[in-house]
Backbone as CSV, one residue per row, in Angstrom:
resi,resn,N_x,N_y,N_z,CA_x,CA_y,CA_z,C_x,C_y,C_z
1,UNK,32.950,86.598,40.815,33.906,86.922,41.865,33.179,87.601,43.026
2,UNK,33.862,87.531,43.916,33.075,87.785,45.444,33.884,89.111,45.649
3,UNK,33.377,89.626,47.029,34.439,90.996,47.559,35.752,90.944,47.782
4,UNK,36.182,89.064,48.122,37.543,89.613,48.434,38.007,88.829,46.873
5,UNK,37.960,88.940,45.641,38.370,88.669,44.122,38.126,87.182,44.028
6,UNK,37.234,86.082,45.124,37.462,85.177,44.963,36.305,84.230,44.234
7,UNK,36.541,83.097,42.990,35.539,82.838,42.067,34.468,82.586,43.222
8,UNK,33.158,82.769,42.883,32.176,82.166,44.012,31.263,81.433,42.906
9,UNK,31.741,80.038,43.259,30.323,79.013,42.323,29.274,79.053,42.539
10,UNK,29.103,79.040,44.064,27.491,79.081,44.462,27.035,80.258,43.936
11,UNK,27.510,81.163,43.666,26.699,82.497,43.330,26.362,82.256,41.598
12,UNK,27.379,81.851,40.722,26.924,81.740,39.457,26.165,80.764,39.311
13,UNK,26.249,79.589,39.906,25.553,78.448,39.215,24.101,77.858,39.850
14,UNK,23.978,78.421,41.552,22.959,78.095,42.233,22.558,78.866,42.005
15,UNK,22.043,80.657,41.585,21.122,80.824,41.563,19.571,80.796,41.155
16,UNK,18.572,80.473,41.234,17.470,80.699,40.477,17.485,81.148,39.376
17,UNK,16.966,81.113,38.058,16.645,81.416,37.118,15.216,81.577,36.671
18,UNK,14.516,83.431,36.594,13.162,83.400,36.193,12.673,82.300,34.367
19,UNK,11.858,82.094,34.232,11.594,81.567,33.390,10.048,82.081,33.087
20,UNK,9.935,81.716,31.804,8.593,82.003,31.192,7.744,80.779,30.687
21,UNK,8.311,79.666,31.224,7.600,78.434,31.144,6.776,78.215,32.676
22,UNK,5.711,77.517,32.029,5.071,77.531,33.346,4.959,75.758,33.673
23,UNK,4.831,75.635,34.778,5.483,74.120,35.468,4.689,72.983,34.504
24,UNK,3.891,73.053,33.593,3.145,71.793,32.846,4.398,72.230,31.830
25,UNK,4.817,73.167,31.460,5.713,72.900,30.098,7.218,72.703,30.541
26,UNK,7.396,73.010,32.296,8.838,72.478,32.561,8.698,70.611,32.783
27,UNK,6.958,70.252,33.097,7.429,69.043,33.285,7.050,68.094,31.982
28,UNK,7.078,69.141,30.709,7.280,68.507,29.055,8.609,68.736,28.950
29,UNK,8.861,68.776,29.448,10.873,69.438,28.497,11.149,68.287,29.130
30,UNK,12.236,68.741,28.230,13.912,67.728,28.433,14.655,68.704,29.956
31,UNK,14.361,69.509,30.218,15.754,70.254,31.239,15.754,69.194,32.142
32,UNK,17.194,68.763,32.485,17.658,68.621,33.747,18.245,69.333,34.631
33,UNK,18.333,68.788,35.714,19.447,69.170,37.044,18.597,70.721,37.882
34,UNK,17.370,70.524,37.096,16.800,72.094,38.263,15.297,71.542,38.641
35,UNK,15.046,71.895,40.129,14.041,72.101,40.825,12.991,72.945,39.773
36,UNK,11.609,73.231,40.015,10.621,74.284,39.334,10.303,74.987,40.355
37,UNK,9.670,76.166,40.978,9.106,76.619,41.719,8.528,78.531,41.189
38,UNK,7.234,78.613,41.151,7.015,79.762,40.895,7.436,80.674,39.717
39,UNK,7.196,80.105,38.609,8.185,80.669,37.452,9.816,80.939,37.789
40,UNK,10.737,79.982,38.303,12.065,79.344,38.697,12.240,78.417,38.310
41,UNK,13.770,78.718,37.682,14.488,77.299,37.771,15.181,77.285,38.770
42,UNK,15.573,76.385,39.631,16.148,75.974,41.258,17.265,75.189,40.386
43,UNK,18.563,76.022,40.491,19.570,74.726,39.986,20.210,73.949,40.847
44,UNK,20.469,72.507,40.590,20.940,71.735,41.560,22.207,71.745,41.915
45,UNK,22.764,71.631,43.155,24.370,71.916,43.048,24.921,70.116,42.894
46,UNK,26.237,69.889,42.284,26.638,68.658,42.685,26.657,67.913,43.786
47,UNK,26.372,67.006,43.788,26.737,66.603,45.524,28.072,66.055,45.658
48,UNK,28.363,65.972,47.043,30.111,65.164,47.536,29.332,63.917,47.633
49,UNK,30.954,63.551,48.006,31.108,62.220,47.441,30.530,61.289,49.106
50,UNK,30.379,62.284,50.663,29.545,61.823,51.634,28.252,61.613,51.197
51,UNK,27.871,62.222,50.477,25.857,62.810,50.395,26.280,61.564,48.657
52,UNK,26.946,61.067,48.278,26.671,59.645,47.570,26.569,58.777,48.322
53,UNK,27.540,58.020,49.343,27.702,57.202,49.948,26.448,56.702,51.145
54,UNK,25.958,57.921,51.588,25.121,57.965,52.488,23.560,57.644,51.391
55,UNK,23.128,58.229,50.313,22.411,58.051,50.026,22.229,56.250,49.648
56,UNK,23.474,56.058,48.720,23.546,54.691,48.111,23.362,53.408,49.672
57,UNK,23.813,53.841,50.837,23.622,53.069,51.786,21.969,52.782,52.193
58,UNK,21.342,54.109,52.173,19.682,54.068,51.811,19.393,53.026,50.946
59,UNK,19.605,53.495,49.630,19.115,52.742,48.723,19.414,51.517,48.331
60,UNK,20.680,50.415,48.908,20.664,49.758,48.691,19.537,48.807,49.812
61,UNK,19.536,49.708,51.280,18.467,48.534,52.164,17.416,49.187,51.488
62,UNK,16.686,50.070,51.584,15.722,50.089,50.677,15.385,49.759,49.602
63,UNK,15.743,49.139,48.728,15.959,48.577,47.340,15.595,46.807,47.623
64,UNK,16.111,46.666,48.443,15.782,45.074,49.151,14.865,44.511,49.650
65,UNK,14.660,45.737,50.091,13.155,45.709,51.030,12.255,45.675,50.223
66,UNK,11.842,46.884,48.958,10.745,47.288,48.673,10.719,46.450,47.245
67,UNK,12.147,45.462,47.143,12.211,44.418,45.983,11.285,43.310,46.732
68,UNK,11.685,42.571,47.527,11.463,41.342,48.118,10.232,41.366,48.547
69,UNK,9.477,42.608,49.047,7.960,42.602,49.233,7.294,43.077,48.652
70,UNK,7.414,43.543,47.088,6.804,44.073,46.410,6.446,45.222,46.759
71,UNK,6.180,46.297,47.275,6.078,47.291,47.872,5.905,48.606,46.559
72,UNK,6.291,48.623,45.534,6.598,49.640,45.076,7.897,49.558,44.275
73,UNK,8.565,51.105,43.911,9.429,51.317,43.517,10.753,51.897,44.053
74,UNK,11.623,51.780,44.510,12.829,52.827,44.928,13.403,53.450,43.648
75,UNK,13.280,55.241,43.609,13.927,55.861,42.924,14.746,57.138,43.367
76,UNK,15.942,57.352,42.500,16.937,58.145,42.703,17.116,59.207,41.780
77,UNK,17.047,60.527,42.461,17.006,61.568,41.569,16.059,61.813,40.489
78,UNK,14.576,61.418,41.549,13.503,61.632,39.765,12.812,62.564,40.330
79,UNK,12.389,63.374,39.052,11.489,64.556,39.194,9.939,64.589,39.949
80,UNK,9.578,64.861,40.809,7.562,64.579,41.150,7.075,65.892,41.161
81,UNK,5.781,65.781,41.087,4.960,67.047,40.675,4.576,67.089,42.547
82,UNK,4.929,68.223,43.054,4.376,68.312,44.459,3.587,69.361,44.306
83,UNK,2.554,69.115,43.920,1.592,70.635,44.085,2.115,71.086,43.292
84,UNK,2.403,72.761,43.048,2.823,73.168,41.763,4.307,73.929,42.007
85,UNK,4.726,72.975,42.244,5.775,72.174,42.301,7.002,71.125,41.321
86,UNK,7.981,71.249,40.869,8.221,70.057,40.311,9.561,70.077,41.180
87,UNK,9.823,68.417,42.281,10.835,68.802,43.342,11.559,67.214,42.730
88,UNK,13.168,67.114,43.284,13.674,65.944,43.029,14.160,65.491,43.877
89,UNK,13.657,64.558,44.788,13.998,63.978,46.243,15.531,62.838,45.996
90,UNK,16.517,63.140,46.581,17.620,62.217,46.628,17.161,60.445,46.523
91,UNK,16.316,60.546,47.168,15.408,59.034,47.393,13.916,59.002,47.163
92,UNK,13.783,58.511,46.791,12.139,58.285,46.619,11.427,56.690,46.347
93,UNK,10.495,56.559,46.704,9.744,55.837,47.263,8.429,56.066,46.344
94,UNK,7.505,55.515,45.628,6.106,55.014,44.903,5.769,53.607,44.982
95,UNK,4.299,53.568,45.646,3.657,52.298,45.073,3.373,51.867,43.673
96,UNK,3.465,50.806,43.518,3.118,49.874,41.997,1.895,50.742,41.825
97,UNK,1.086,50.952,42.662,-0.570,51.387,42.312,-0.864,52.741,42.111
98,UNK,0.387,53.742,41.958,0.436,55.012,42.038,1.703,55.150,40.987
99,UNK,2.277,54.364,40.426,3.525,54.265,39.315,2.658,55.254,38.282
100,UNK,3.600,56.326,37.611,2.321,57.059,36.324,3.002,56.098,35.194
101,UNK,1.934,55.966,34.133,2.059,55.466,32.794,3.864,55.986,31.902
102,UNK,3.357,56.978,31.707,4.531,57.356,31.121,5.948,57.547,32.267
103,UNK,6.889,56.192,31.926,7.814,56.393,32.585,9.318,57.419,32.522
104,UNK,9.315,57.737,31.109,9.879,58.723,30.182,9.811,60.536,30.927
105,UNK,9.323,60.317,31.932,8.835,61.923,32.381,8.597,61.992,33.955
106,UNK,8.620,63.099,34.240,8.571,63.570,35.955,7.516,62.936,35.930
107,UNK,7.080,62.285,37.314,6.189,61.581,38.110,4.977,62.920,38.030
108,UNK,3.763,62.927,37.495,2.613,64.108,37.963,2.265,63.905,39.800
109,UNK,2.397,62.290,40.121,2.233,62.680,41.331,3.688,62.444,42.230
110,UNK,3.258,62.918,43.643,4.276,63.353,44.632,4.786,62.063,45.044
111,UNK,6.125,61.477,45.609,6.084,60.008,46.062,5.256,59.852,47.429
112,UNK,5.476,58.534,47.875,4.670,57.793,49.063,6.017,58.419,50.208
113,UNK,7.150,58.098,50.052,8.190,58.669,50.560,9.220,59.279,49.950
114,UNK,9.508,60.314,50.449,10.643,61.184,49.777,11.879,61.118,50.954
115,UNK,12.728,61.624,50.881,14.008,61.472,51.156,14.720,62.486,50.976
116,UNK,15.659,63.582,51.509,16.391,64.325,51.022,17.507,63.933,51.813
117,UNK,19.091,64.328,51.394,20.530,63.900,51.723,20.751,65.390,51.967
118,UNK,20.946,66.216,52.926,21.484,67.462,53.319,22.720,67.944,52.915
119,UNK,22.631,68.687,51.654,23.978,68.969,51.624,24.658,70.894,51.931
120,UNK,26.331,70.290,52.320,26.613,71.624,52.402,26.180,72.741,52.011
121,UNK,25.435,73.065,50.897,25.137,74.159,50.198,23.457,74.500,50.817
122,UNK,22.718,73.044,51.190,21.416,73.346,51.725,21.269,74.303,52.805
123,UNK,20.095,74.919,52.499,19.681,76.208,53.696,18.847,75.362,54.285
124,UNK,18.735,75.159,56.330,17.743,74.399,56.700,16.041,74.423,56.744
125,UNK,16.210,76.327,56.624,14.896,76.484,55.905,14.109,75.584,54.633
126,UNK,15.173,76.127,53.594,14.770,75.158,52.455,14.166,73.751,52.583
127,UNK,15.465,73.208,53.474,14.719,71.584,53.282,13.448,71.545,54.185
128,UNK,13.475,72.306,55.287,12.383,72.338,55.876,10.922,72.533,55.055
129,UNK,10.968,73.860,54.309,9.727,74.229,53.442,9.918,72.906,52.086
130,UNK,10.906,72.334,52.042,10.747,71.214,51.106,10.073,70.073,51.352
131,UNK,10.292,69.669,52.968,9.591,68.483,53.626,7.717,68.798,54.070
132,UNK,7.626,70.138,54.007,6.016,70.567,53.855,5.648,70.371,52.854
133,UNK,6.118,70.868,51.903,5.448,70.890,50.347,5.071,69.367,50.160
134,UNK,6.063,68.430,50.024,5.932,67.254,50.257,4.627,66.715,50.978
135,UNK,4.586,66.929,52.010,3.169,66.803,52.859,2.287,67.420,52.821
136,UNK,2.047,68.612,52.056,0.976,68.910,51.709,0.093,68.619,50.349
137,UNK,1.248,67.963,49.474,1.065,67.544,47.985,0.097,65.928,48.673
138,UNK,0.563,65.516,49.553,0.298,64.178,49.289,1.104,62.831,50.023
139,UNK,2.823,63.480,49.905,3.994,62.636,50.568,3.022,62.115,51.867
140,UNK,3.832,60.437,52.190,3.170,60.211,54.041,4.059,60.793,55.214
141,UNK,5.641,59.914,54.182,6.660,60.080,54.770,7.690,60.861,54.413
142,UNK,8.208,61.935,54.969,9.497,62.472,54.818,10.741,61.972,55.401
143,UNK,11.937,61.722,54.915,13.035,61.621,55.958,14.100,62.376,55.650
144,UNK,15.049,63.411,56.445,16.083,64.427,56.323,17.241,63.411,57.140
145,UNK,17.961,63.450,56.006,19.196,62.724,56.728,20.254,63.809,56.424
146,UNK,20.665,63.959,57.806,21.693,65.241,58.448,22.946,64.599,58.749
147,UNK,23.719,64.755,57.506,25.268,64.159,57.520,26.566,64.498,58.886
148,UNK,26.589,65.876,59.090,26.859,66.504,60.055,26.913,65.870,61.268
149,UNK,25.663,65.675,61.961,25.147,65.419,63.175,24.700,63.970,63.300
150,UNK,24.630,63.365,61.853,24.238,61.870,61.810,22.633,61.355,62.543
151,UNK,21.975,62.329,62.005,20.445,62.254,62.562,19.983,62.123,60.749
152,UNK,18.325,61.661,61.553,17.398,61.552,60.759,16.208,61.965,61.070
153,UNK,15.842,63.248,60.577,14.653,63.958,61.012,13.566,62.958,59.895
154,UNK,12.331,62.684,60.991,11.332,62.316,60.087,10.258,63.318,60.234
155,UNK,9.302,63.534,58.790,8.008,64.601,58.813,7.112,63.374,57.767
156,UNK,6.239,63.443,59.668,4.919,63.082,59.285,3.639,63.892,59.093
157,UNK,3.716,65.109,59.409,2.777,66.464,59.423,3.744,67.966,59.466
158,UNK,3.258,68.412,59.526,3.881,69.807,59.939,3.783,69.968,61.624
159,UNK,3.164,68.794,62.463,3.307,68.590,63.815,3.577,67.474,64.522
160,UNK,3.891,66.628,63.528,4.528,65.131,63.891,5.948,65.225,63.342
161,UNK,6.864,65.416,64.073,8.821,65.798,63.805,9.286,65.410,64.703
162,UNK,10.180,64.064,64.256,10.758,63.342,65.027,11.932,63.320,64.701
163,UNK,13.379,63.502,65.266,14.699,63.531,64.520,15.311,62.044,66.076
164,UNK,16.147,61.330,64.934,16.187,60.387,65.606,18.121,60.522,65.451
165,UNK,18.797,59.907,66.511,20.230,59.859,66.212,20.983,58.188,65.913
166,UNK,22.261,58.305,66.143,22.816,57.382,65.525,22.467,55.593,66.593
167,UNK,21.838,56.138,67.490,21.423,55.225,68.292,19.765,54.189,68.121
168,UNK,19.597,54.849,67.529,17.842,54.509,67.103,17.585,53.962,65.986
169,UNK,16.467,53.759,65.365,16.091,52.623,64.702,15.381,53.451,63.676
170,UNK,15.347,53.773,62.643,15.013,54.230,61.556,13.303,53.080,60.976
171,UNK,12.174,53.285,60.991,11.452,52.271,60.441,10.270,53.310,59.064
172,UNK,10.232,52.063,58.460,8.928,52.688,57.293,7.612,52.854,57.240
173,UNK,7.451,52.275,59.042,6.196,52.619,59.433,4.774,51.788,58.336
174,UNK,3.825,52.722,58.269,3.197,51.872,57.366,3.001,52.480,55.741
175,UNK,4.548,53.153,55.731,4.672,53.495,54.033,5.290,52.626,53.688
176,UNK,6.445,51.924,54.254,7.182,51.127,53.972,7.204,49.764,54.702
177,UNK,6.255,49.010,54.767,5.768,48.302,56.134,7.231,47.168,56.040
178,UNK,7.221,46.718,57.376,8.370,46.234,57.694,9.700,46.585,57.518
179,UNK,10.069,47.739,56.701,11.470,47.970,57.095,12.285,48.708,58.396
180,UNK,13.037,48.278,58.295,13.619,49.719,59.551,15.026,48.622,59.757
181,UNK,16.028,49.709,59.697,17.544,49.700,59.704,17.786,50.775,60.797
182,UNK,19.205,50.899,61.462,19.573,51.263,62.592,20.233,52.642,61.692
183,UNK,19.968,53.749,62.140,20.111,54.888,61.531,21.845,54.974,61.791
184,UNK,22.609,54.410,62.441,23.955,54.192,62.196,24.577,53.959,61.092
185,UNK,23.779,52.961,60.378,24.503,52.202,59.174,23.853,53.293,57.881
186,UNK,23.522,54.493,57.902,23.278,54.804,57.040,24.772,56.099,57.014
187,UNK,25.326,56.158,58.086,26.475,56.811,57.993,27.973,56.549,57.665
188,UNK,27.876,54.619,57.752,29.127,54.376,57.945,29.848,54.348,56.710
């Protein structure tokens, strides 16, 4: 309960949890639904039913794309080791040539592209220090899709940040060579 008697979920269920596992034995377990960071568990909040729709609109052109040209893999909600790190990008993106053996378990490495779906509960800090980590592990491409405002911030460095709106052209550059959809249709 909050100050004025009212239940507050985000307070019981998002917070962090210290732990005494250290990130090689969180990425042996079975736990789901939490981020790792720094002896933390990061719990995930549910998402709405916008931050489905918007993602599944991703993934189905992406799914087409990276089917039909071989490209890799499109995945949803899987665990990667970003540095020491274990983060779970809404979307994700791996080459065939970077797939790890054991498919049964968090990815040890970071994807080729990650993806996050902004949701209500996200702090913009967070996703921000989420789209570094990413790029400093290894990620090429980041993309922040901002439900709100109907943008798509891309991070190619910590000095290449490009946020594009509902007018522009979304492309995969050369992580995803040849795709690119009109950042409109990822809202409708």
């Amino acid at each position: 309960m909050n100050s004025q008697g009212i239940y507050d979920y985000k307070q019981e269920y998002l917070t962090p949890k210290k732990t005494n596992m250290t990130l090689e034995e969180f990425l042996e377990s079975d736990l789901e639904g939490y981020e790792y960071l720094n002896g933390e568990l990061i719990p995930l909040a549910p998402t709405s039913v916008e931050h489905g729709y918007i993602s599944v609109n991703l993934i189905s052109l992406l799914h087409l794309h990276v089917r039909e040209n071989q490209l890799g893999r499109v995945l949803s909600e899987t665990g990667f080791r970003v540095g020491e790190r274990l983060l779970i990008p809404d979307i994700a993106i791996i080459s065939i040539d970077r797939l790890p053996d054991d498919l049964t378990k968090a990815s040890p490495v970071p994807p080729d592209l990650a993806v996050e779906v902004v949701s209500p509960t996200d702090a913009s800090s967070s996703i921000e220090e989420k789209a570094f980590a990413y790029l400093e592990a290894g990620t090429k491409l980041v993309w922040v899709l901002k439900p709100r405002s109907k943008t798509v911030t891309i991070y190619r460095s910590e000095t290449d940040i490009t946020t594009l709106t509902r007018n522009d052209t979304l492309s995969g550059e050369e992580v995803v060579e040849g795709f690119s959809c009109q950042v409109v249709e990822l809202f409708e």
